[in-house]
mmCIF file of C-alpha atoms in Angstrom:
data_model
loop_
_atom_site.group_PDB
_atom_site.id
_atom_site.type_symbol
_atom_site.label_atom_id
_atom_site.label_comp_id
_atom_site.label_asym_id
_atom_site.label_seq_id
_atom_site.Cartn_x
_atom_site.Cartn_y
_atom_site.Cartn_z
ATOM 1 C CA MET A 119 129.567 161.360 97.562
ATOM 2 C CA ARG A 120 132.169 158.976 98.856
ATOM 3 C CA VAL A 121 133.221 156.630 96.064
ATOM 4 C CA PRO A 122 134.838 153.297 96.907
ATOM 5 C CA SER A 123 137.959 152.140 95.145
ATOM 6 C CA ARG A 124 137.688 149.893 92.148
ATOM 7 C CA SER A 125 136.742 146.350 93.022
ATOM 8 C CA PRO A 126 135.554 143.631 90.654
ATOM 9 C CA GLY A 127 132.349 141.756 90.895
ATOM 10 C CA GLN A 128 132.258 137.996 91.182
ATOM 11 C CA GLN A 129 135.618 136.649 90.094
ATOM 12 C CA PRO A 130 135.856 134.980 86.706
ATOM 13 C CA GLY A 131 135.308 131.284 86.777
ATOM 14 C CA SER A 132 133.681 131.217 90.229
ATOM 15 C CA PRO A 133 130.801 128.742 90.340
ATOM 16 C CA PRO A 134 127.240 129.774 91.023
ATOM 17 C CA SER A 135 126.115 129.411 94.605
ATOM 18 C CA PRO A 136 125.053 125.830 95.394
ATOM 19 C CA THR A 137 123.108 127.096 98.353
ATOM 20 C CA ALA A 138 121.315 130.270 99.315
ATOM 21 C CA PRO A 139 121.138 132.081 102.633
ATOM 22 C CA ALA A 140 118.045 131.096 104.510
ATOM 23 C CA ARG A 141 115.436 133.477 105.831
ATOM 24 C CA ARG A 142 114.965 132.327 109.393
ATOM 25 C CA ARG A 143 112.968 133.653 112.293
ATOM 26 C CA PRO A 144 112.942 132.387 115.867
ATOM 27 C CA PRO A 145 110.581 129.395 116.219
ATOM 28 C CA GLY A 146 107.016 130.370 116.851
ATOM 29 C CA THR A 147 107.395 134.008 115.866
ATOM 30 C CA ALA A 148 105.468 135.723 113.105
ATOM 31 C CA PRO A 149 106.772 138.595 110.995
ATOM 32 C CA ARG A 150 106.477 141.783 113.017
ATOM 33 C CA ARG A 151 104.632 144.848 111.726
ATOM 34 C CA LEU A 152 107.058 147.753 111.862
ATOM 35 C CA PRO A 153 105.918 151.122 113.226
ATOM 36 C CA THR A 154 104.938 153.759 110.707
ATOM 37 C CA SER A 155 107.830 156.000 111.838
ATOM 38 C CA ALA A 156 111.389 154.773 112.385
ATOM 39 C CA PRO A 157 112.551 154.633 116.024
ATOM 40 C CA ASP A 158 114.835 157.442 117.213
ATOM 41 C CA LEU A 159 118.240 155.738 117.272
ATOM 42 C CA ALA A 160 120.023 158.699 118.856
ATOM 43 C CA ALA A 161 117.544 158.590 121.747
ATOM 44 C CA TYR A 162 117.978 154.819 121.968
ATOM 45 C CA ARG A 163 121.783 155.087 122.187
ATOM 46 C CA ALA A 164 121.493 157.809 124.835
ATOM 47 C CA ALA A 165 119.076 155.643 126.850
ATOM 48 C CA VAL A 166 121.483 152.698 126.624
ATOM 49 C CA ALA A 167 124.296 154.919 127.945
ATOM 50 C CA ASP A 168 122.107 156.009 130.885
ATOM 51 C CA LEU A 169 121.171 152.397 131.636
ATOM 52 C CA LEU A 170 124.833 151.368 131.698
ATOM 53 C CA VAL A 171 125.560 153.870 134.470
ATOM 54 C CA GLU A 172 122.935 152.164 136.622
ATOM 55 C CA VAL A 173 124.059 148.652 135.696
ATOM 56 C CA GLY A 174 127.599 149.614 136.672
ATOM 57 C CA ALA A 175 126.390 150.645 140.130
ATOM 58 C CA LEU A 176 124.988 147.111 140.580
ATOM 59 C CA ALA A 177 128.020 145.208 139.366
ATOM 60 C CA ASP A 178 128.602 142.961 142.397
ATOM 61 C CA ALA A 179 127.270 139.407 142.484
ATOM 62 C CA ALA A 180 124.840 140.190 145.310
ATOM 63 C CA SER A 181 122.977 142.640 143.091
ATOM 64 C CA THR A 182 121.623 140.042 140.643
ATOM 65 C CA ARG A 183 117.990 140.562 141.643
ATOM 66 C CA ALA A 184 118.356 144.340 141.606
ATOM 67 C CA ARG A 185 119.855 144.178 138.102
ATOM 68 C CA GLN A 186 116.912 142.110 136.895
ATOM 69 C CA VAL A 187 114.433 144.631 138.277
ATOM 70 C CA LEU A 188 116.422 147.487 136.744
ATOM 71 C CA ILE A 189 116.536 145.845 133.291
ATOM 72 C CA ASP A 190 112.827 145.022 133.451
ATOM 73 C CA GLU A 191 111.918 148.621 134.283
ATOM 74 C CA ARG A 192 114.314 150.473 132.005
ATOM 75 C CA LEU A 193 113.690 148.441 128.841
ATOM 76 C CA ARG A 194 110.045 149.503 129.005
ATOM 77 C CA GLU A 195 110.979 153.173 128.706
ATOM 78 C CA PRO A 196 109.822 154.601 125.348
ATOM 79 C CA ALA A 197 113.274 155.281 123.865
ATOM 80 C CA LEU A 198 114.406 151.683 124.457
ATOM 81 C CA ALA A 199 111.076 149.944 123.912
ATOM 82 C CA ALA A 200 110.558 151.577 120.503
ATOM 83 C CA VAL A 201 113.636 149.862 119.075
ATOM 84 C CA LEU A 202 113.377 146.536 120.879
ATOM 85 C CA ASP A 203 109.695 146.081 120.089
ATOM 86 C CA ALA A 204 110.411 146.608 116.380
ATOM 87 C CA THR A 205 112.888 143.684 116.270
ATOM 88 C CA PRO A 206 111.718 140.131 115.486
ATOM 89 C CA GLN A 207 111.962 139.074 119.151
ATOM 90 C CA GLY A 208 109.983 142.054 120.375
ATOM 91 C CA LEU A 209 110.507 143.781 123.700
ATOM 92 C CA ILE A 210 109.725 140.751 125.857
ATOM 93 C CA GLY A 211 111.979 138.448 123.850
ATOM 94 C CA ALA A 212 114.840 140.946 123.934
ATOM 95 C CA ARG A 213 114.460 141.377 127.695
ATOM 96 C CA GLU A 214 114.478 137.630 128.323
ATOM 97 C CA THR A 215 117.481 137.106 126.078
ATOM 98 C CA LEU A 216 119.463 139.892 127.755
ATOM 99 C CA LEU A 217 118.717 138.566 131.242
ATOM 100 C CA LEU A 218 119.758 135.083 130.114
ATOM 101 C CA GLU A 219 122.997 136.428 128.633
ATOM 102 C CA MET A 220 123.708 138.231 131.896
ATOM 103 C CA ALA A 221 122.999 135.105 133.963
ATOM 104 C CA ARG A 222 125.330 133.017 131.804
ATOM 105 C CA TYR A 223 128.085 135.613 131.617
ATOM 106 C CA GLN A 224 131.558 134.405 132.556
ATOM 107 C CA PRO A 225 134.514 136.776 132.004
ATOM 108 C CA ASN A 226 137.402 135.261 130.050
ATOM 109 C CA HIS A 227 140.358 136.355 127.927
ATOM 110 C CA ARG A 228 138.487 135.792 124.640
ATOM 111 C CA THR A 229 135.303 137.789 125.063
ATOM 112 C CA SER A 230 134.978 141.431 124.064
ATOM 113 C CA ALA A 231 132.547 141.794 126.983
ATOM 114 C CA SER A 232 135.094 142.603 129.682
ATOM 115 C CA ASP A 233 132.347 142.994 132.299
ATOM 116 C CA LEU A 234 128.562 142.981 132.621
ATOM 117 C CA ASN A 235 128.388 146.593 131.515
ATOM 118 C CA ALA A 236 130.136 145.734 128.262
ATOM 119 C CA LEU A 237 127.848 142.735 127.742
ATOM 120 C CA VAL A 238 124.709 144.862 128.136
ATOM 121 C CA ARG A 239 126.104 147.559 125.844
ATOM 122 C CA ILE A 240 127.069 145.099 123.117
ATOM 123 C CA TYR A 241 123.734 143.287 123.269
ATOM 124 C CA LEU A 242 121.507 146.357 123.254
ATOM 125 C CA LEU A 243 123.415 148.272 120.579
ATOM 126 C CA SER A 244 123.577 145.177 118.366
ATOM 127 C CA ARG A 245 119.763 145.203 118.306
ATOM 128 C CA ILE A 246 120.027 148.153 115.929
ATOM 129 C CA ASP A 247 121.655 145.790 113.409
ATOM 130 C CA VAL A 248 118.784 143.355 113.892
ATOM 131 C CA LEU A 249 116.193 146.110 113.514
ATOM 132 C CA TRP A 250 117.755 147.291 110.253
ATOM 133 C CA TRP A 251 118.266 143.881 108.634
ATOM 134 C CA GLN A 252 115.528 141.703 110.133
ATOM 135 C CA ASP A 253 114.249 140.700 106.695
ATOM 136 C CA ALA A 254 117.691 139.850 105.296
ATOM 137 C CA PRO A 255 118.542 136.181 104.749
ATOM 138 C CA THR A 256 120.860 134.490 107.249
ATOM 139 C CA PHE A 257 123.946 132.529 106.223
ATOM 140 C CA VAL A 258 123.155 129.467 108.306
ATOM 141 C CA THR A 259 126.060 127.160 107.426
ATOM 142 C CA ASP A 260 129.716 127.519 106.477
ATOM 143 C CA ASP A 261 128.905 126.043 103.066
ATOM 144 C CA GLN A 262 126.395 128.822 102.405
ATOM 145 C CA VAL A 263 129.042 131.450 103.100
ATOM 146 C CA ASN A 264 131.627 129.747 100.914
ATOM 147 C CA GLY A 265 129.195 129.128 98.066
ATOM 148 C CA SER A 266 127.205 132.362 97.964
ATOM 149 C CA ALA A 267 127.274 134.422 94.777
ATOM 150 C CA GLU A 268 126.374 137.474 96.907
ATOM 151 C CA LEU A 269 129.890 137.464 98.344
ATOM 152 C CA VAL A 270 133.213 138.209 96.668
ATOM 153 C CA ASP A 271 136.625 136.701 97.410
ATOM 154 C CA LEU A 272 138.836 139.200 99.231
ATOM 155 C CA GLU A 273 142.042 137.417 98.299
ATOM 156 C CA TRP A 274 141.195 137.733 94.619
ATOM 157 C CA LEU A 275 140.788 141.477 95.164
ATOM 158 C CA ARG A 276 143.853 141.859 97.358
ATOM 159 C CA ARG A 277 146.179 140.294 94.807
ATOM 160 C CA ARG A 278 145.042 142.912 92.300
ATOM 161 C CA ASP A 279 145.648 145.774 94.770
ATOM 162 C CA LEU A 280 141.932 146.568 94.901
ATOM 163 C CA LEU A 281 141.566 146.728 98.694
ATOM 164 C CA ARG A 282 142.273 149.736 100.877
ATOM 165 C CA PHE A 283 142.303 147.648 104.055
ATOM 166 C CA ARG A 284 144.180 144.660 105.423
ATOM 167 C CA TYR A 285 143.224 141.401 107.079
ATOM 168 C CA GLN A 286 144.725 138.019 107.862
ATOM 169 C CA GLU A 287 143.171 134.587 107.554
ATOM 170 C CA GLN A 288 142.965 132.033 110.323
ATOM 171 C CA PRO A 289 145.660 129.377 109.874
ATOM 172 C CA ALA A 290 144.093 126.216 108.498
ATOM 173 C CA THR A 291 146.760 123.755 109.710
ATOM 174 C CA ILE A 292 148.843 123.025 112.798
ATOM 175 C CA LEU A 293 151.925 124.132 110.865
ATOM 176 C CA GLY A 294 150.235 127.407 109.971
ATOM 177 C CA ARG A 295 149.270 128.057 113.595
ATOM 178 C CA ALA A 296 152.826 127.325 114.700
ATOM 179 C CA ALA A 297 154.207 129.748 112.123
ATOM 180 C CA ARG A 298 151.737 132.430 113.257
ATOM 181 C CA GLY A 299 152.771 131.911 116.868
ATOM 182 C CA LEU A 300 156.461 132.191 115.973
ATOM 183 C CA ARG A 301 155.921 135.447 114.080
ATOM 184 C CA ARG A 302 154.057 136.904 117.046
ATOM 185 C CA ARG A 303 156.906 136.017 119.406
ATOM 186 C CA LEU A 304 159.508 137.540 117.104
ATOM 187 C CA ARG A 305 157.459 140.652 116.227
ATOM 188 C CA PRO A 306 154.674 140.904 118.815
ATOM 189 C CA ASP A 307 153.323 144.273 117.642
ATOM 190 C CA ALA A 308 153.735 143.870 113.880
ATOM 191 C CA THR A 309 150.044 143.023 113.465
ATOM 192 C CA PRO A 310 146.935 143.149 115.687
ATOM 193 C CA HIS A 311 146.472 140.228 118.060
ATOM 194 C CA THR A 312 143.490 138.620 116.389
ATOM 195 C CA ALA A 313 142.606 135.118 115.246
ATOM 196 C CA GLY A 314 141.934 136.353 111.721
ATOM 197 C CA LEU A 315 139.162 135.681 109.233
ATOM 198 C CA LEU A 316 137.668 132.220 108.904
ATOM 199 C CA PHE A 317 135.883 133.398 105.738
ATOM 200 C CA ARG A 318 137.754 135.791 103.453
ATOM 201 C CA ARG A 319 134.495 136.775 101.728
ATOM 202 C CA ALA A 320 132.303 139.866 101.887
ATOM 203 C CA ARG A 321 129.333 141.590 100.297
ATOM 204 C CA ARG A 322 130.208 144.048 97.547
ATOM 205 C CA GLU A 323 128.639 146.919 99.485
ATOM 206 C CA VAL A 324 130.791 146.105 102.505
ATOM 207 C CA VAL A 325 133.963 145.999 100.406
ATOM 208 C CA ALA A 326 133.049 149.424 99.031
ATOM 209 C CA LEU A 327 132.390 150.744 102.534
ATOM 210 C CA LEU A 328 135.694 149.439 103.911
ATOM 211 C CA ASN A 329 137.645 150.800 100.956
ATOM 212 C CA ASP A 330 135.963 154.157 101.503
ATOM 213 C CA ILE A 331 136.791 154.180 105.230
ATOM 214 C CA GLY A 332 140.296 152.921 104.471
ATOM 215 C CA ARG A 333 141.018 155.818 102.134
ATOM 216 C CA GLU A 334 139.657 158.371 104.580
ATOM 217 C CA PHE A 335 141.650 156.849 107.444
ATOM 218 C CA THR A 336 144.867 157.000 105.418
ATOM 219 C CA ALA A 337 144.191 160.687 104.754
ATOM 220 C CA VAL A 338 143.696 161.644 108.432
ATOM 221 C CA ALA A 339 146.101 159.254 110.219
ATOM 222 C CA PRO A 340 149.693 160.280 111.080
ATOM 223 C CA PRO A 341 152.335 159.419 108.464
ATOM 224 C CA GLY A 342 153.530 155.826 108.711
ATOM 225 C CA THR A 343 150.233 154.497 110.069
ATOM 226 C CA PRO A 344 149.333 151.098 108.570
ATOM 227 C CA PRO A 345 146.070 150.771 106.616
ATOM 228 C CA LEU A 346 142.712 149.997 108.183
ATOM 229 C CA TRP A 347 142.703 146.470 109.626
ATOM 230 C CA VAL A 348 139.599 144.259 109.482
ATOM 231 C CA THR A 349 139.323 141.504 112.096
ATOM 232 C CA SER A 350 135.950 139.937 111.224
ATOM 233 C CA LEU A 351 133.501 139.960 108.328
ATOM 234 C CA VAL A 352 130.700 137.614 107.338
ATOM 235 C CA ARG A 353 130.090 134.593 109.573
ATOM 236 C CA SER A 354 127.696 131.696 109.380
ATOM 237 C CA ALA A 355 125.262 131.094 112.236
ATOM 238 C CA GLU A 356 127.042 127.755 112.553
ATOM 239 C CA HIS A 357 130.312 129.584 113.251
ATOM 240 C CA GLN A 358 128.593 132.083 115.555
ATOM 241 C CA TYR A 359 127.534 129.198 117.781
ATOM 242 C CA ARG A 360 131.097 127.867 117.747
ATOM 243 C CA LEU A 361 132.338 131.259 118.942
ATOM 244 C CA ARG A 362 129.765 131.288 121.733
ATOM 245 C CA ARG A 363 130.906 127.883 122.924
ATOM 246 C CA LEU A 364 134.472 129.219 123.058
ATOM 247 C CA GLY A 365 133.379 132.081 125.288
ATOM 248 C CA TYR A 366 133.148 134.952 122.811
ATOM 249 C CA ALA A 367 130.375 137.556 123.113
ATOM 250 C CA ALA A 368 128.853 136.447 119.803
ATOM 251 C CA MET A 369 125.262 137.695 119.886
ATOM 252 C CA LEU A 370 122.323 136.130 118.110
ATOM 253 C CA PRO A 371 120.820 137.160 115.796
ATOM 254 C CA SER A 372 123.885 138.922 114.393
ATOM 255 C CA GLY A 373 124.581 141.280 111.509
ATOM 256 C CA HIS A 374 127.697 139.208 110.836
ATOM 257 C CA CYS A 375 125.487 136.269 109.848
ATOM 258 C CA LEU A 376 123.706 138.504 107.335
ATOM 259 C CA GLY A 377 126.942 139.788 105.796
ATOM 260 C CA TYR A 378 126.361 143.445 106.712
ATOM 261 C CA SER A 379 128.547 143.687 109.839
ATOM 262 C CA VAL A 380 132.313 143.879 110.223
ATOM 263 C CA ASP A 381 134.810 144.368 113.047
ATOM 264 C CA VAL A 382 137.775 146.709 112.656
ATOM 265 C CA GLU A 383 140.863 146.973 114.855
ATOM 266 C CA LEU A 384 141.129 150.041 117.101
ATOM 267 C CA ALA A 385 143.506 149.294 119.994
ATOM 268 C CA TRP A 386 146.526 148.450 117.811
ATOM 269 C CA PHE A 387 146.446 151.879 116.185
ATOM 270 C CA GLU A 388 147.128 153.532 119.555
ATOM 271 C CA ARG A 389 150.835 152.819 119.082
ATOM 272 C CA PHE A 390 150.744 154.886 115.871
ATOM 273 C CA GLY A 391 148.794 157.729 117.452
ATOM 274 C CA ALA A 392 145.897 156.993 115.093
ATOM 275 C CA ARG A 393 143.255 155.345 117.272
ATOM 276 C CA ASP A 394 141.349 158.515 118.095
ATOM 277 C CA ALA A 395 141.333 159.605 114.453
ATOM 278 C CA LEU A 396 139.799 156.293 113.407
ATOM 279 C CA ALA A 397 137.255 156.373 116.233
ATOM 280 C CA GLU A 398 136.185 159.893 115.283
ATOM 281 C CA LEU A 399 135.875 158.886 111.637
ATOM 282 C CA LEU A 400 133.611 155.934 112.486
ATOM 283 C CA LEU A 401 131.445 157.890 114.901
ATOM 284 C CA SER A 402 130.970 160.653 112.340
ATOM 285 C CA ARG A 403 129.614 158.060 109.913
ATOM 286 C CA GLN A 404 127.253 156.851 112.609
ATOM 287 C CA GLU A 405 126.075 160.442 113.108
ATOM 288 C CA ALA A 406 125.434 160.612 109.366
ATOM 289 C CA GLY A 407 123.243 157.503 109.596
ATOM 290 C CA GLU A 408 125.556 155.309 107.525
ATOM 291 C CA LEU A 409 126.705 152.934 110.285
ATOM 292 C CA ASN A 410 125.861 151.433 113.613
ATOM 293 C CA VAL A 411 129.022 151.481 115.737
ATOM 294 C CA ILE A 412 129.678 149.414 118.879
ATOM 295 C CA ASP A 413 132.804 149.900 120.966
ATOM 296 C CA GLU A 414 133.941 146.366 121.796
ATOM 297 C CA GLY A 415 137.325 147.324 123.195
ATOM 298 C CA GLN A 416 140.161 146.097 121.005
ATOM 299 C CA ALA A 417 137.936 146.109 117.916
ATOM 300 C CA TRP A 418 134.829 148.086 117.024
ATOM 301 C CA HIS A 419 131.788 146.482 115.462
ATOM 302 C CA LEU A 420 130.275 148.220 112.430
ATOM 303 C CA CYS A 421 127.003 147.515 110.666
ATOM 304 C CA LEU A 422 126.059 149.077 107.346
ATOM 305 C CA ALA A 423 122.747 150.940 107.382
ATOM 306 C CA PRO A 424 120.185 149.865 104.752
ATOM 307 C CA THR A 425 119.922 153.469 103.542
ATOM 308 C CA ALA A 426 123.593 153.376 102.465
ATOM 309 C CA ARG A 427 123.430 150.028 100.703
ATOM 310 C CA ARG A 428 122.159 151.204 97.312
ATOM 311 C CA ARG A 429 124.684 154.034 97.049
ATOM 312 C CA LEU A 430 127.601 151.757 97.841
ATOM 313 C CA ARG A 431 126.388 149.013 95.520
ATOM 314 C CA ARG A 432 125.971 151.446 92.626
ATOM 315 C CA ALA A 433 129.376 152.996 93.247
ATOM 316 C CA TYR A 434 130.930 149.535 93.339
ATOM 317 C CA GLU A 435 129.281 148.515 90.079
ATOM 318 C CA ALA A 436 130.140 151.811 88.384
ATOM 319 C CA GLU A 437 133.794 151.358 89.287
ATOM 320 C CA MET A 438 133.782 147.812 87.954
ATOM 321 C CA GLY A 439 131.732 148.550 84.876
ATOM 322 C CA VAL A 440 129.216 145.822 85.740
#
């Protein structure tokens, strides 16, 4: 059993949460009755890959109608429909949302969806997160993230050398942004090119998972490779909408807004000869059923599977003696 490194529980003196994450469903939808058997996720991922080949063949602007017909037909295939119909939106809602995302898509330098193919891949694979965690409460506002007792402060852990991964926070002031910009000009490859974390908080299970991955990555990466780098953790739905307005491919609903999804840097590790080792490590955990993995280019999106939550939580608590 993989055992995460020692990490404390809620830091001493931290106040109880003034707010709680809200359980929210799309307006007008009732709780869905899940199928008696879990959908075949391997078949779903394979069907998504097949669909992307066909979407790629219809990439030009004149093929909009043909893409709509293709999406409408393919999403009804059993391997895809089984997963989508088990999400809160259902098959029809997922289809309408995907077509709307495709119609609104505008490539830009911020989005991880470099083209329509990437957009479709990110949306469809992120539905696995939604399937897994559809009954989990959503962090609706920034205040809920900052005040939740379900989340621990990463900085408190980092200062005690209890993290096996790195991150950087978003600068909070104009002076901080200027200093960040200067450092990037002087040492452009010293750190990944990422905005950083708005919230330096995470669920205990996720900290345990990242520490576990971080240790394994250190063991398999070439000597001199920096530690695992995390680019995004928990987000509020409020912040997710802000990201969408800025042009990011921030899907809704999102595992980030539930606290069970993270993004980790991949592209930066190419310069250390370690990218492929990290990719293989993450995909092997997906094969084992521990993660959902989405290739988003520079960073990869990870979502913790519900079946791994109890093990990681118990390991975390055993290490901390809580």
